Amino acid sequence: MEARLNYFASPTAGKDLKYFMSAGRTLKDSPLPAATQELVSLRVSQINGCAACIDMHTKEAAAAGETSVRLNLVAAWREATVFTEAERAALELAEEGTRVADAATGVSDAVWENAAKHYDEEQLTALVILVSFMNSVNRLNIITQQPAGDYEPGQFH
């Protein structure tokens, strides 16, 4: 598979994505736990079918010490016993924030309140920005058919 566009060779992409991707990098330093960030990034990418992001976030999480059991169960997190209540709240918020067209309601009050029980305002802010950021990156990659499989941990950070 070959990508439709080479973002690294495009002057327009170089200018725009430099700032866009820096927003993603600042999330790494947010108070939202790193493991939660990778699990949420992976789940959003699974829902959207973004192979490049699934590849990236699976490898980044594994390199950071995440277990294969938890990574393999992200797609079925509701039935899995390996996630904390806080992680489950973040995954639920990520799903509702990603599937806005499916439910046509956005994130429900119940899901928001559950997340707010586990995360403070700064962490919630980071979580909301992360879900939005991942949905945007997924679309950039899906539209241009960016290939997956060759990502090396730390490649874009």
Short mmCIF file of N, CA and C in Angstrom, two decimals:
data_model
loop_
_atom_site.label_atom_id
_atom_site.label_comp_id
_atom_site.label_asym_id
_atom_site.label_seq_id
_atom_site.Cartn_x
_atom_site.Cartn_y
_atom_site.Cartn_z
N MET A 1 0.85 -1.17 0.00
CA MET A 1 0.00 0.00 0.00
C MET A 1 0.89 1.24 0.00
N GLU A 2 0.53 2.17 -0.83
CA GLU A 2 1.26 3.43 -0.90
C GLU A 2 0.31 4.58 -0.56
N ALA A 3 0.80 5.52 0.22
CA ALA A 3 -0.03 6.65 0.62
C ALA A 3 -0.38 7.52 -0.59
N ARG A 4 -1.55 8.10 -0.55
CA ARG A 4 -1.98 9.00 -1.62
C ARG A 4 -1.18 10.30 -1.61
N LEU A 5 -0.81 10.76 -0.42
CA LEU A 5 -0.01 11.98 -0.27
C LEU A 5 1.17 11.69 0.64
N ASN A 6 2.28 12.35 0.35
CA ASN A 6 3.45 12.27 1.21
C ASN A 6 3.50 13.57 2.01
N TYR A 7 3.03 13.51 3.23
CA TYR A 7 2.99 14.72 4.07
C TYR A 7 4.38 15.30 4.32
N PHE A 8 5.40 14.44 4.32
CA PHE A 8 6.76 14.90 4.61
C PHE A 8 7.38 15.65 3.44
N ALA A 9 6.86 15.46 2.25
CA ALA A 9 7.41 16.13 1.06
C ALA A 9 6.61 17.37 0.67
N SER A 10 5.50 17.61 1.31
CA SER A 10 4.62 18.71 0.96
C SER A 10 4.94 19.96 1.76
N PRO A 11 5.23 21.08 1.08
CA PRO A 11 5.46 22.33 1.81
C PRO A 11 4.23 22.77 2.61
N THR A 12 3.04 22.56 2.05
CA THR A 12 1.81 22.93 2.76
C THR A 12 1.66 22.08 4.02
N ALA A 13 1.80 20.77 3.86
CA ALA A 13 1.69 19.89 5.03
C ALA A 13 2.79 20.20 6.04
N GLY A 14 3.97 20.48 5.56
CA GLY A 14 5.07 20.80 6.46
C GLY A 14 4.76 21.99 7.35
N LYS A 15 4.17 23.01 6.77
CA LYS A 15 3.80 24.21 7.54
C LYS A 15 2.65 23.92 8.50
N ASP A 16 1.59 23.33 7.97
CA ASP A 16 0.39 23.11 8.78
C ASP A 16 0.60 22.04 9.85
N LEU A 17 1.16 20.90 9.45
CA LEU A 17 1.27 19.79 10.38
C LEU A 17 2.30 20.03 11.48
N LYS A 18 3.26 20.92 11.22
CA LYS A 18 4.24 21.28 12.26
C LYS A 18 3.52 21.79 13.50
N TYR A 19 2.57 22.68 13.30
CA TYR A 19 1.82 23.24 14.43
C TYR A 19 0.78 22.26 14.95
N PHE A 20 0.14 21.57 14.05
CA PHE A 20 -0.89 20.60 14.44
C PHE A 20 -0.28 19.50 15.31
N MET A 21 0.83 18.93 14.88
CA MET A 21 1.45 17.84 15.62
C MET A 21 2.07 18.33 16.94
N SER A 22 2.46 19.59 17.00
CA SER A 22 3.00 20.10 18.26
C SER A 22 1.90 20.12 19.33
N ALA A 23 0.67 20.29 18.92
CA ALA A 23 -0.45 20.22 19.87
C ALA A 23 -0.53 18.81 20.46
N GLY A 24 -0.33 17.82 19.64
CA GLY A 24 -0.33 16.44 20.11
C GLY A 24 0.82 16.16 21.07
N ARG A 25 1.98 16.75 20.79
CA ARG A 25 3.13 16.55 21.67
C ARG A 25 2.92 17.18 23.04
N THR A 26 2.23 18.32 23.09
CA THR A 26 2.00 18.95 24.39
C THR A 26 1.10 18.10 25.28
N LEU A 27 0.26 17.28 24.67
CA LEU A 27 -0.60 16.39 25.47
C LEU A 27 0.23 15.39 26.26
N LYS A 28 1.39 15.01 25.73
CA LYS A 28 2.26 14.04 26.43
C LYS A 28 2.66 14.57 27.80
N ASP A 29 2.78 15.89 27.92
CA ASP A 29 3.19 16.51 29.18
C ASP A 29 2.01 16.91 30.06
N SER A 30 0.80 16.58 29.64
CA SER A 30 -0.39 16.95 30.41
C SER A 30 -0.50 16.04 31.64
N PRO A 31 -1.35 16.40 32.58
CA PRO A 31 -1.52 15.58 33.78
C PRO A 31 -2.36 14.30 33.57
N LEU A 32 -2.85 14.10 32.35
CA LEU A 32 -3.58 12.86 32.06
C LEU A 32 -2.55 11.72 32.02
N PRO A 33 -2.75 10.64 32.78
CA PRO A 33 -1.75 9.57 32.82
C PRO A 33 -1.38 9.05 31.43
N ALA A 34 -0.09 8.79 31.25
CA ALA A 34 0.42 8.36 29.95
C ALA A 34 -0.26 7.08 29.47
N ALA A 35 -0.47 6.13 30.37
CA ALA A 35 -1.14 4.87 29.97
C ALA A 35 -2.54 5.15 29.47
N THR A 36 -3.26 6.05 30.13
CA THR A 36 -4.61 6.41 29.70
C THR A 36 -4.56 7.06 28.33
N GLN A 37 -3.59 7.91 28.10
CA GLN A 37 -3.46 8.56 26.80
C GLN A 37 -3.29 7.54 25.69
N GLU A 38 -2.45 6.55 25.90
CA GLU A 38 -2.23 5.54 24.85
C GLU A 38 -3.45 4.66 24.65
N LEU A 39 -4.11 4.27 25.74
CA LEU A 39 -5.32 3.44 25.61
C LEU A 39 -6.41 4.19 24.87
N VAL A 40 -6.60 5.46 25.19
CA VAL A 40 -7.62 6.28 24.53
C VAL A 40 -7.25 6.48 23.06
N SER A 41 -6.00 6.79 22.79
CA SER A 41 -5.56 6.97 21.39
C SER A 41 -5.78 5.70 20.58
N LEU A 42 -5.48 4.57 21.18
CA LEU A 42 -5.67 3.30 20.51
C LEU A 42 -7.16 3.04 20.25
N ARG A 43 -8.00 3.28 21.26
CA ARG A 43 -9.44 3.00 21.09
C ARG A 43 -10.08 3.89 20.05
N VAL A 44 -9.75 5.18 20.06
CA VAL A 44 -10.29 6.09 19.05
C VAL A 44 -9.86 5.61 17.66
N SER A 45 -8.61 5.22 17.53
CA SER A 45 -8.10 4.76 16.24
C SER A 45 -8.74 3.46 15.79
N GLN A 46 -9.04 2.57 16.74
CA GLN A 46 -9.75 1.33 16.40
C GLN A 46 -11.14 1.64 15.87
N ILE A 47 -11.85 2.52 16.54
CA ILE A 47 -13.21 2.87 16.11
C ILE A 47 -13.19 3.44 14.71
N ASN A 48 -12.21 4.31 14.44
CA ASN A 48 -12.13 4.97 13.13
C ASN A 48 -11.47 4.10 12.06
N GLY A 49 -10.85 3.02 12.45
CA GLY A 49 -10.19 2.14 11.49
C GLY A 49 -8.91 2.73 10.93
N CYS A 50 -8.16 3.47 11.75
CA CYS A 50 -6.92 4.09 11.30
C CYS A 50 -5.75 3.15 11.60
N ALA A 51 -5.34 2.40 10.61
CA ALA A 51 -4.27 1.41 10.79
C ALA A 51 -2.96 2.05 11.22
N ALA A 52 -2.62 3.19 10.64
CA ALA A 52 -1.35 3.84 10.98
C ALA A 52 -1.32 4.23 12.46
N CYS A 53 -2.43 4.74 12.97
CA CYS A 53 -2.48 5.16 14.38
C CYS A 53 -2.58 3.95 15.31
N ILE A 54 -3.27 2.91 14.90
CA ILE A 54 -3.32 1.68 15.70
C ILE A 54 -1.90 1.12 15.82
N ASP A 55 -1.18 1.08 14.73
CA ASP A 55 0.21 0.62 14.73
C ASP A 55 1.04 1.47 15.69
N MET A 56 0.95 2.77 15.55
CA MET A 56 1.76 3.69 16.36
C MET A 56 1.45 3.55 17.85
N HIS A 57 0.18 3.61 18.21
CA HIS A 57 -0.16 3.64 19.62
C HIS A 57 -0.04 2.28 20.31
N THR A 58 -0.18 1.22 19.57
CA THR A 58 0.08 -0.11 20.14
C THR A 58 1.56 -0.23 20.46
N LYS A 59 2.41 0.19 19.54
CA LYS A 59 3.86 0.09 19.75
C LYS A 59 4.36 1.07 20.81
N GLU A 60 3.82 2.28 20.84
CA GLU A 60 4.22 3.26 21.86
C GLU A 60 3.82 2.75 23.25
N ALA A 61 2.62 2.22 23.36
CA ALA A 61 2.15 1.71 24.66
C ALA A 61 3.01 0.52 25.11
N ALA A 62 3.31 -0.38 24.20
CA ALA A 62 4.15 -1.54 24.55
C ALA A 62 5.54 -1.09 24.97
N ALA A 63 6.10 -0.12 24.26
CA ALA A 63 7.43 0.38 24.59
C ALA A 63 7.44 1.05 25.97
N ALA A 64 6.29 1.59 26.37
CA ALA A 64 6.18 2.24 27.68
C ALA A 64 5.85 1.23 28.79
N GLY A 65 5.74 -0.04 28.43
CA GLY A 65 5.52 -1.08 29.43
C GLY A 65 4.11 -1.63 29.51
N GLU A 66 3.23 -1.18 28.60
CA GLU A 66 1.86 -1.70 28.62
C GLU A 66 1.88 -3.18 28.24
N THR A 67 1.00 -3.97 28.87
CA THR A 67 0.98 -5.40 28.60
C THR A 67 0.20 -5.72 27.33
N SER A 68 0.56 -6.83 26.71
CA SER A 68 -0.15 -7.25 25.50
C SER A 68 -1.60 -7.62 25.83
N VAL A 69 -1.85 -8.12 27.03
CA VAL A 69 -3.22 -8.47 27.42
C VAL A 69 -4.10 -7.23 27.38
N ARG A 70 -3.65 -6.15 28.01
CA ARG A 70 -4.45 -4.92 28.02
C ARG A 70 -4.59 -4.35 26.62
N LEU A 71 -3.53 -4.34 25.85
CA LEU A 71 -3.61 -3.80 24.49
C LEU A 71 -4.59 -4.61 23.65
N ASN A 72 -4.56 -5.91 23.79
CA ASN A 72 -5.46 -6.77 23.01
C ASN A 72 -6.92 -6.63 23.44
N LEU A 73 -7.13 -6.20 24.67
CA LEU A 73 -8.50 -6.11 25.17
C LEU A 73 -9.11 -4.71 25.07
N VAL A 74 -8.36 -3.75 24.57
CA VAL A 74 -8.91 -2.39 24.44
C VAL A 74 -10.18 -2.39 23.60
N ALA A 75 -10.21 -3.17 22.54
CA ALA A 75 -11.38 -3.20 21.66
C ALA A 75 -12.63 -3.74 22.37
N ALA A 76 -12.43 -4.50 23.43
CA ALA A 76 -13.55 -5.08 24.18
C ALA A 76 -13.45 -4.69 25.65
N TRP A 77 -13.10 -3.45 25.91
CA TRP A 77 -12.82 -3.00 27.27
C TRP A 77 -13.99 -3.16 28.23
N ARG A 78 -15.22 -3.11 27.73
CA ARG A 78 -16.38 -3.22 28.62
C ARG A 78 -16.44 -4.58 29.31
N GLU A 79 -16.01 -5.61 28.61
CA GLU A 79 -16.06 -6.97 29.16
C GLU A 79 -14.75 -7.38 29.82
N ALA A 80 -13.73 -6.55 29.72
CA ALA A 80 -12.41 -6.89 30.25
C ALA A 80 -12.27 -6.42 31.70
N THR A 81 -11.56 -7.19 32.49
CA THR A 81 -11.37 -6.86 33.90
C THR A 81 -10.02 -6.21 34.17
N VAL A 82 -9.25 -5.92 33.13
CA VAL A 82 -7.87 -5.45 33.31
C VAL A 82 -7.72 -3.93 33.33
N PHE A 83 -8.83 -3.21 33.24
CA PHE A 83 -8.76 -1.74 33.23
C PHE A 83 -9.31 -1.17 34.53
N THR A 84 -8.71 -0.08 34.98
CA THR A 84 -9.19 0.58 36.19
C THR A 84 -10.51 1.28 35.88
N GLU A 85 -11.21 1.66 36.93
CA GLU A 85 -12.46 2.40 36.74
C GLU A 85 -12.19 3.73 36.03
N ALA A 86 -11.08 4.38 36.36
CA ALA A 86 -10.74 5.64 35.69
C ALA A 86 -10.47 5.41 34.21
N GLU A 87 -9.73 4.37 33.88
CA GLU A 87 -9.47 4.07 32.46
C GLU A 87 -10.76 3.75 31.73
N ARG A 88 -11.63 3.02 32.37
CA ARG A 88 -12.91 2.68 31.75
C ARG A 88 -13.74 3.95 31.49
N ALA A 89 -13.71 4.88 32.43
CA ALA A 89 -14.42 6.15 32.25
C ALA A 89 -13.84 6.93 31.07
N ALA A 90 -12.51 6.93 30.95
CA ALA A 90 -11.86 7.62 29.84
C ALA A 90 -12.18 6.95 28.51
N LEU A 91 -12.17 5.64 28.47
CA LEU A 91 -12.49 4.92 27.24
C LEU A 91 -13.94 5.16 26.82
N GLU A 92 -14.84 5.20 27.79
CA GLU A 92 -16.24 5.46 27.47
C GLU A 92 -16.43 6.86 26.91
N LEU A 93 -15.77 7.84 27.53
CA LEU A 93 -15.86 9.21 27.03
C LEU A 93 -15.26 9.29 25.62
N ALA A 94 -14.14 8.61 25.42
CA ALA A 94 -13.50 8.60 24.09
C ALA A 94 -14.43 8.00 23.03
N GLU A 95 -15.10 6.93 23.39
CA GLU A 95 -16.03 6.30 22.43
C GLU A 95 -17.18 7.23 22.09
N GLU A 96 -17.81 7.81 23.09
CA GLU A 96 -18.94 8.70 22.80
C GLU A 96 -18.48 9.96 22.07
N GLY A 97 -17.27 10.44 22.39
CA GLY A 97 -16.74 11.61 21.71
C GLY A 97 -16.32 11.32 20.28
N THR A 98 -16.07 10.06 19.97
CA THR A 98 -15.69 9.66 18.62
C THR A 98 -16.92 9.29 17.78
N ARG A 99 -17.89 8.68 18.40
CA ARG A 99 -19.08 8.21 17.68
C ARG A 99 -20.22 9.23 17.70
N VAL A 100 -19.89 10.49 17.56
CA VAL A 100 -20.92 11.53 17.65
C VAL A 100 -21.98 11.39 16.57
N ALA A 101 -21.62 10.93 15.41
CA ALA A 101 -22.61 10.78 14.34
C ALA A 101 -23.52 9.57 14.59
N ASP A 102 -22.99 8.56 15.25
CA ASP A 102 -23.78 7.36 15.53
C ASP A 102 -24.91 7.65 16.52
N ALA A 103 -24.58 8.37 17.57
CA ALA A 103 -25.56 8.62 18.62
C ALA A 103 -26.28 9.95 18.42
N ALA A 104 -25.67 10.85 17.68
CA ALA A 104 -26.21 12.18 17.41
C ALA A 104 -26.47 12.98 18.69
N THR A 105 -25.84 12.55 19.78
CA THR A 105 -26.02 13.27 21.04
C THR A 105 -24.71 13.73 21.64
N GLY A 106 -23.60 13.30 21.09
CA GLY A 106 -22.31 13.64 21.68
C GLY A 106 -22.08 12.84 22.93
N VAL A 107 -21.37 13.44 23.89
CA VAL A 107 -21.08 12.76 25.15
C VAL A 107 -22.22 13.02 26.13
N SER A 108 -22.79 11.95 26.64
CA SER A 108 -23.92 12.08 27.56
C SER A 108 -23.47 12.66 28.90
N ASP A 109 -24.42 13.21 29.62
CA ASP A 109 -24.13 13.75 30.95
C ASP A 109 -23.63 12.66 31.88
N ALA A 110 -24.18 11.47 31.79
CA ALA A 110 -23.76 10.38 32.66
C ALA A 110 -22.30 9.99 32.41
N VAL A 111 -21.92 9.93 31.15
CA VAL A 111 -20.53 9.59 30.81
C VAL A 111 -19.59 10.70 31.28
N TRP A 112 -19.99 11.94 31.06
CA TRP A 112 -19.17 13.07 31.51
C TRP A 112 -18.99 13.06 33.04
N GLU A 113 -20.10 12.87 33.75
CA GLU A 113 -20.04 12.86 35.21
C GLU A 113 -19.18 11.72 35.73
N ASN A 114 -19.24 10.58 35.08
CA ASN A 114 -18.39 9.45 35.48
C ASN A 114 -16.91 9.79 35.27
N ALA A 115 -16.58 10.38 34.14
CA ALA A 115 -15.19 10.77 33.90
C ALA A 115 -14.74 11.82 34.91
N ALA A 116 -15.62 12.75 35.24
CA ALA A 116 -15.29 13.82 36.19
C ALA A 116 -15.07 13.28 37.61
N LYS A 117 -15.58 12.10 37.90
CA LYS A 117 -15.32 11.48 39.21
C LYS A 117 -13.86 11.00 39.31
N HIS A 118 -13.25 10.73 38.17
CA HIS A 118 -11.91 10.13 38.14
C HIS A 118 -10.81 11.09 37.73
N TYR A 119 -11.18 12.18 37.06
CA TYR A 119 -10.18 13.10 36.54
C TYR A 119 -10.52 14.53 36.94
N ASP A 120 -9.48 15.30 37.28
CA ASP A 120 -9.70 16.71 37.60
C ASP A 120 -9.89 17.51 36.31
N GLU A 121 -10.12 18.80 36.44
CA GLU A 121 -10.45 19.63 35.28
C GLU A 121 -9.32 19.65 34.24
N GLU A 122 -8.07 19.71 34.68
CA GLU A 122 -6.94 19.71 33.74
C GLU A 122 -6.83 18.37 33.01
N GLN A 123 -7.05 17.30 33.72
CA GLN A 123 -7.01 15.98 33.09
C GLN A 123 -8.17 15.81 32.11
N LEU A 124 -9.35 16.29 32.50
CA LEU A 124 -10.51 16.22 31.59
C LEU A 124 -10.25 17.06 30.33
N THR A 125 -9.65 18.22 30.53
CA THR A 125 -9.31 19.07 29.38
C THR A 125 -8.38 18.33 28.44
N ALA A 126 -7.35 17.71 28.99
CA ALA A 126 -6.40 16.95 28.17
C ALA A 126 -7.11 15.78 27.48
N LEU A 127 -8.01 15.12 28.18
CA LEU A 127 -8.74 13.99 27.60
C LEU A 127 -9.61 14.43 26.42
N VAL A 128 -10.32 15.53 26.57
CA VAL A 128 -11.17 16.05 25.50
C VAL A 128 -10.31 16.46 24.29
N ILE A 129 -9.22 17.15 24.55
CA ILE A 129 -8.33 17.56 23.45
C ILE A 129 -7.73 16.34 22.78
N LEU A 130 -7.34 15.33 23.57
CA LEU A 130 -6.77 14.11 23.00
C LEU A 130 -7.76 13.40 22.08
N VAL A 131 -8.99 13.25 22.53
CA VAL A 131 -10.01 12.58 21.70
C VAL A 131 -10.22 13.35 20.40
N SER A 132 -10.31 14.66 20.49
CA SER A 132 -10.49 15.49 19.30
C SER A 132 -9.27 15.41 18.39
N PHE A 133 -8.09 15.48 18.98
CA PHE A 133 -6.84 15.41 18.21
C PHE A 133 -6.74 14.07 17.48
N MET A 134 -7.00 12.97 18.18
CA MET A 134 -6.90 11.65 17.56
C MET A 134 -7.90 11.48 16.42
N ASN A 135 -9.11 11.99 16.60
CA ASN A 135 -10.09 11.92 15.51
C ASN A 135 -9.58 12.68 14.29
N SER A 136 -8.95 13.82 14.49
CA SER A 136 -8.40 14.59 13.37
C SER A 136 -7.26 13.85 12.69
N VAL A 137 -6.33 13.34 13.47
CA VAL A 137 -5.19 12.61 12.91
C VAL A 137 -5.67 11.37 12.18
N ASN A 138 -6.62 10.67 12.76
CA ASN A 138 -7.18 9.48 12.09
C ASN A 138 -7.70 9.84 10.71
N ARG A 139 -8.40 10.95 10.62
CA ARG A 139 -8.96 11.34 9.32
C ARG A 139 -7.87 11.73 8.32
N LEU A 140 -6.85 12.43 8.78
CA LEU A 140 -5.72 12.75 7.89
C LEU A 140 -5.11 11.48 7.32
N ASN A 141 -4.94 10.49 8.15
CA ASN A 141 -4.32 9.24 7.71
C ASN A 141 -5.25 8.38 6.86
N ILE A 142 -6.51 8.32 7.21
CA ILE A 142 -7.46 7.48 6.47
C ILE A 142 -7.72 8.05 5.08
N ILE A 143 -7.92 9.34 4.98
CA ILE A 143 -8.20 9.96 3.68
C ILE A 143 -7.05 9.72 2.70
N THR A 144 -5.84 9.77 3.21
CA THR A 144 -4.67 9.62 2.33
C THR A 144 -4.10 8.20 2.33
N GLN A 145 -4.77 7.28 2.98
CA GLN A 145 -4.39 5.87 3.04
C GLN A 145 -2.93 5.68 3.48
N GLN A 146 -2.60 6.29 4.61
CA GLN A 146 -1.24 6.12 5.15
C GLN A 146 -1.06 4.66 5.57
N PRO A 147 0.01 4.02 5.13
CA PRO A 147 0.22 2.61 5.44
C PRO A 147 0.65 2.39 6.89
N ALA A 148 0.45 1.18 7.37
CA ALA A 148 0.79 0.84 8.75
C ALA A 148 1.74 -0.36 8.76
N GLY A 149 2.47 -0.47 9.86
CA GLY A 149 3.31 -1.63 10.08
C GLY A 149 4.77 -1.30 10.29
N ASP A 150 5.23 -0.17 9.79
CA ASP A 150 6.65 0.16 9.88
C ASP A 150 6.99 1.15 10.98
N TYR A 151 6.02 1.56 11.77
CA TYR A 151 6.28 2.56 12.81
C TYR A 151 7.24 2.03 13.86
N GLU A 152 8.17 2.87 14.27
CA GLU A 152 9.11 2.56 15.34
C GLU A 152 8.80 3.48 16.53
N PRO A 153 8.71 2.93 17.75
CA PRO A 153 8.41 3.78 18.92
C PRO A 153 9.35 4.99 19.00
N GLY A 154 8.75 6.13 19.26
CA GLY A 154 9.51 7.38 19.36
C GLY A 154 9.75 8.07 18.04
N GLN A 155 9.31 7.50 16.95
CA GLN A 155 9.57 8.03 15.61
C GLN A 155 9.08 9.46 15.42
N PHE A 156 7.93 9.79 15.97
CA PHE A 156 7.36 11.12 15.77
C PHE A 156 7.36 11.97 17.04
N HIS A 157 8.07 11.54 18.06
CA HIS A 157 8.06 12.30 19.33
C HIS A 157 9.44 12.79 19.64
#
